[in-house]
Coordinates of C-alpha atoms in Angstrom, one line a residue:
M1 CA 14.6 17.2 -10.8
S2 CA 17.3 14.9 -12.5
I3 CA 18.2 15.2 -16.1
E4 CA 16.6 11.7 -16.6
Q5 CA 13.5 13.0 -15.2
E6 CA 13.5 16.1 -17.3
G7 CA 14.0 13.9 -20.3
Q8 CA 11.1 11.7 -19.4
L9 CA 8.7 14.5 -18.9
T10 CA 9.7 15.9 -22.5
V11 CA 8.8 12.5 -24.0
E12 CA 5.6 12.4 -22.2
E13 CA 4.7 15.9 -23.3
S14 CA 5.6 15.2 -26.8
S15 CA 3.5 12.0 -26.8
V16 CA 0.4 14.0 -25.4
E17 CA 0.8 16.6 -28.2
Q18 CA 1.0 14.0 -30.9
K19 CA -2.2 12.3 -29.5
Q20 CA -3.9 15.9 -29.3
R21 CA -3.0 16.5 -33.1
E22 CA -4.4 12.9 -34.0
L23 CA -7.6 13.6 -32.1
V24 CA -8.2 17.0 -33.8
D25 CA -7.7 15.3 -37.3
A26 CA -10.1 12.7 -36.3
L27 CA -12.7 15.2 -35.0
K28 CA -12.5 17.1 -38.4
E29 CA -13.3 13.7 -40.2
A30 CA -16.2 13.0 -37.8
T31 CA -17.7 16.5 -38.1
E32 CA -17.4 16.2 -41.9
S33 CA -19.3 12.9 -41.9
K34 CA -21.7 14.3 -39.1
D35 CA -21.0 11.3 -37.0
T36 CA -22.4 12.7 -33.6
A37 CA -21.5 9.7 -31.4
Q38 CA -17.9 9.7 -32.6
I39 CA -17.6 13.5 -32.2
K40 CA -18.7 13.1 -28.7
A41 CA -16.3 10.2 -27.9
L42 CA -13.4 12.2 -29.5
M43 CA -14.1 15.4 -27.5
Q44 CA -14.2 13.4 -24.3
E45 CA -10.9 11.7 -25.0
L46 CA -9.4 15.1 -26.0
T47 CA -10.5 16.5 -22.7
D48 CA -9.2 13.6 -20.8
I49 CA -5.7 14.0 -22.1
T50 CA -5.6 17.6 -22.1
I51 CA -6.8 18.4 -18.6
P52 CA -6.2 15.3 -16.4
K53 CA -9.3 14.3 -14.2
E54 CA -7.5 14.8 -11.0
K55 CA -6.7 18.5 -12.0
R56 CA -10.1 19.5 -13.1
E57 CA -12.0 21.9 -11.0
P58 CA -15.3 20.3 -9.8
A59 CA -18.4 22.1 -10.9
K60 CA -20.6 23.5 -8.0
I61 CA -24.3 22.7 -8.1
P62 CA -26.4 25.8 -7.8
D63 CA -27.4 27.3 -4.6
I64 CA -30.8 25.9 -3.4
Q65 CA -32.3 29.5 -3.7
E66 CA -31.2 29.7 -7.3
I67 CA -32.7 26.4 -8.0
I68 CA -36.0 27.6 -6.6
K69 CA -35.8 30.8 -8.6
V70 CA -35.4 28.7 -11.9
S71 CA -38.1 26.2 -10.9
Q72 CA -40.6 28.7 -9.7
K73 CA -40.3 30.5 -12.9
V74 CA -41.2 27.4 -14.9
Y75 CA -44.2 26.6 -12.8
E76 CA -45.6 30.2 -12.9
T77 CA -45.0 30.1 -16.8
L78 CA -47.1 27.1 -17.2
G79 CA -49.8 28.3 -14.7
F80 CA -49.2 26.0 -11.8
Q81 CA -49.8 27.4 -8.2
V82 CA -46.6 26.4 -6.5
D83 CA -44.8 28.1 -3.7
L84 CA -41.4 26.5 -3.5
Q85 CA -40.0 29.1 -1.0
Q86 CA -42.7 28.1 1.6
E87 CA -42.0 24.3 1.0
L88 CA -38.4 25.1 1.9
Q89 CA -39.2 27.1 4.9
E90 CA -41.5 24.3 6.0
G91 CA -38.9 21.7 5.6
N92 CA -40.7 19.8 2.9
I93 CA -38.0 19.6 0.1
L94 CA -35.9 16.5 -0.1
L95 CA -32.3 17.4 -0.5
P96 CA -29.6 15.1 -1.5
P97 CA -27.3 13.6 1.2
P98 CA -23.6 15.0 1.3
E99 CA -22.2 12.0 -0.4
Q100 CA -24.5 12.3 -3.2
K101 CA -24.1 16.2 -3.5
E102 CA -20.3 15.6 -3.7
A103 CA -20.8 13.1 -6.6
I104 CA -23.0 15.5 -8.4
D105 CA -20.4 18.3 -8.1
Q106 CA -17.7 15.9 -9.4
E107 CA -19.9 15.0 -12.5
A108 CA -20.7 18.6 -13.3
M109 CA -24.5 18.1 -13.1
T110 CA -25.3 21.7 -12.7
F111 CA -28.5 21.9 -14.5
S112 CA -31.0 21.6 -11.6
F113 CA -34.6 21.5 -11.1
L114 CA -37.1 21.3 -8.2
M115 CA -39.9 18.7 -8.8
D116 CA -43.2 19.0 -7.4
P117 CA -44.8 15.4 -7.6
R118 CA -48.3 16.8 -6.7
I119 CA -48.8 18.0 -10.4
S120 CA -50.9 15.4 -12.5
R121 CA -49.4 14.0 -15.8
Q122 CA -52.4 15.2 -17.6
D123 CA -52.3 18.7 -16.4
L124 CA -48.5 18.8 -17.1
V125 CA -48.8 17.6 -20.7
S126 CA -51.9 19.9 -21.4
K127 CA -50.2 23.0 -20.1
A128 CA -46.8 22.2 -21.7
K129 CA -48.6 21.8 -25.1
T130 CA -50.2 25.3 -24.5
Y131 CA -47.1 26.9 -23.7
L132 CA -45.1 25.5 -26.6
E133 CA -48.0 26.3 -29.0
D134 CA -48.0 29.9 -27.9
K135 CA -44.2 30.4 -28.0
H136 CA -43.1 28.1 -30.9
H137 CA -46.4 27.7 -32.8
S138 CA -46.0 24.0 -32.3
E139 CA -47.3 21.8 -29.6
G140 CA -43.8 20.2 -29.4
I141 CA -45.3 17.1 -28.0
Y142 CA -46.7 14.2 -30.2
L143 CA -48.4 11.2 -29.0
G144 CA -48.8 8.5 -31.4
G145 CA -51.3 5.8 -31.0
Q146 CA -49.2 3.3 -29.1
A147 CA -47.6 6.3 -26.9
K148 CA -51.1 7.5 -26.0
E149 CA -52.0 4.0 -24.8
D150 CA -48.7 3.6 -22.9
L151 CA -48.8 7.1 -21.4
N152 CA -51.0 5.7 -18.4
Q153 CA -49.6 2.1 -18.6
T154 CA -46.0 2.5 -17.7
D155 CA -44.5 1.3 -14.4
H156 CA -44.1 4.9 -13.3
A157 CA -47.7 5.8 -14.2
Q158 CA -49.1 2.9 -12.4
T159 CA -46.9 3.0 -9.4
S160 CA -44.5 6.0 -8.9
H161 CA -41.2 5.2 -7.3
R162 CA -40.6 9.0 -6.9
P163 CA -40.6 10.9 -3.5
D164 CA -44.1 12.2 -2.5
Q165 CA -42.5 15.5 -1.6
P166 CA -40.7 18.1 -3.7
Y167 CA -37.2 16.8 -4.8
L168 CA -34.2 17.8 -6.8
I169 CA -33.0 16.4 -10.0
Y170 CA -29.7 17.2 -11.8
L171 CA -28.6 17.0 -15.4
R172 CA -25.6 18.3 -17.3
P173 CA -26.2 21.8 -19.0
E174 CA -25.0 20.9 -22.4
K175 CA -27.5 21.6 -25.1
E176 CA -27.5 17.8 -26.1
V177 CA -28.0 16.5 -22.6
K178 CA -29.3 12.9 -21.7
E179 CA -29.5 11.6 -18.2
T180 CA -27.7 8.5 -19.5
E181 CA -25.0 10.5 -21.3
I182 CA -24.7 7.8 -23.9
E183 CA -24.5 7.8 -27.8
M184 CA -27.5 7.9 -30.0
G185 CA -29.0 5.0 -31.9
K186 CA -29.2 2.3 -28.9
T187 CA -32.3 0.5 -27.9
F188 CA -33.8 1.4 -24.3
P189 CA -32.5 -2.0 -22.8
Q190 CA -29.1 -1.0 -24.0
Y191 CA -29.4 2.5 -22.4
Q192 CA -30.9 0.9 -19.0
E193 CA -27.8 -1.4 -19.0
I194 CA -25.3 1.4 -19.3
L195 CA -27.1 3.3 -16.7
D196 CA -26.9 0.4 -14.3
Q197 CA -23.2 0.1 -15.1
K198 CA -22.7 3.9 -14.1
N199 CA -24.6 3.4 -10.9
T200 CA -22.3 0.3 -10.1
Q201 CA -19.2 2.4 -10.8
N202 CA -20.4 5.4 -8.5
P203 CA -23.5 4.4 -6.5
N204 CA -23.5 7.8 -4.7
L205 CA -24.8 9.4 -7.9
N206 CA -28.0 7.4 -7.7
L207 CA -28.8 7.8 -11.4
K208 CA -32.1 7.3 -12.9
G209 CA -33.9 7.7 -16.2
L210 CA -36.3 10.5 -16.8
T211 CA -40.1 10.4 -16.1
M212 CA -42.5 12.2 -18.4
E213 CA -43.1 14.9 -16.0
E214 CA -39.5 15.6 -15.2
Y215 CA -38.7 15.6 -19.0
L216 CA -41.4 18.1 -19.9
L217 CA -40.6 20.4 -16.9
M218 CA -36.8 20.3 -17.6
E219 CA -37.4 20.9 -21.3
V220 CA -39.5 24.1 -20.4
A221 CA -36.8 25.2 -18.0
A222 CA -34.1 24.7 -20.7
D223 CA -36.4 26.6 -23.3
L224 CA -36.7 29.4 -20.8
E225 CA -32.9 29.4 -20.7
G226 CA -32.7 29.6 -24.5
F227 CA -31.9 25.9 -25.5
H228 CA -33.3 22.5 -25.9
F229 CA -32.1 19.2 -24.4
E230 CA -31.6 17.7 -28.0
S231 CA -32.4 18.4 -31.6
Q232 CA -33.3 15.7 -34.0
T233 CA -32.4 12.9 -31.6
W234 CA -34.5 10.7 -29.4
T235 CA -34.3 10.6 -25.5
W236 CA -35.4 7.4 -23.9
L237 CA -37.6 8.0 -20.8
L238 CA -36.2 5.1 -18.9
E239 CA -38.6 5.5 -16.0
E240 CA -41.5 5.2 -18.5
Q241 CA -41.2 1.4 -19.3
V242 CA -44.3 -0.8 -19.9
L243 CA -44.0 -4.2 -18.5
D244 CA -45.3 -7.3 -19.8
K245 CA -47.2 -10.0 -18.0
K246 CA -43.9 -11.4 -16.5
G247 CA -42.9 -8.0 -15.1
L248 CA -40.2 -7.6 -17.8
P249 CA -39.7 -4.3 -20.0
A250 CA -41.8 -4.5 -23.2
R251 CA -41.6 -0.9 -24.4
C252 CA -40.5 2.4 -23.3
L253 CA -41.7 5.9 -24.1
R254 CA -39.3 8.3 -25.8
A255 CA -39.2 12.0 -26.2
H256 CA -38.0 14.1 -29.1
W257 CA -37.5 17.9 -29.5
P258 CA -38.1 18.5 -33.4
A259 CA -35.8 20.9 -35.2
D260 CA -37.3 24.3 -35.8

């Protein structure tokens, strides 16, 4: 390495250290003001400059047997008769293609669950309420008047676009995880637009919003692991949109885990 190169490296390192200090100071201010969206953005920026993306170790998605173990526990906890090991042995589980699995690894989507689409929404909501009531003394699920009406009127409820065989879904494992990974306070069309942009940037991920069934089962799975997806924030269930007469989105169901 030449002297000029060494000097340039010193300048670059100094610049990075200065930027890190600025970000830390900004984080302190955002924390004091409880600006959750700003905190998340600053944390991501700090990670990006501290550990360059090309040097990060890709997270590995759990082995299928581990996913089956976690998922089976959820179904048994809720009282559903499901044998995921047998489904695997019979070749009935839909697994991601290699290019999608690689994209999932790179995005650190390591909180996984095996969905069984044969379970009805009505049974799932009922048993999830019973589980939450018994464990937390609160049903955890509240359906207002419009939500009760919309529950069976969403595009997904009318015509599911999910596979008709057991399939895998992946999320990040953070305590405030959302499939669209975006800041709070946006409308559901804005969330959908950002989700579409992410799919354009990396089509192999095949990102989708959550259905009611997926949200409830993942929430119970997270609860059994000792955390919830979010606290005092809303999650738009982008697969649960009600369409108007022109086939355009009019409303969207949203989910919320209330603070204890």
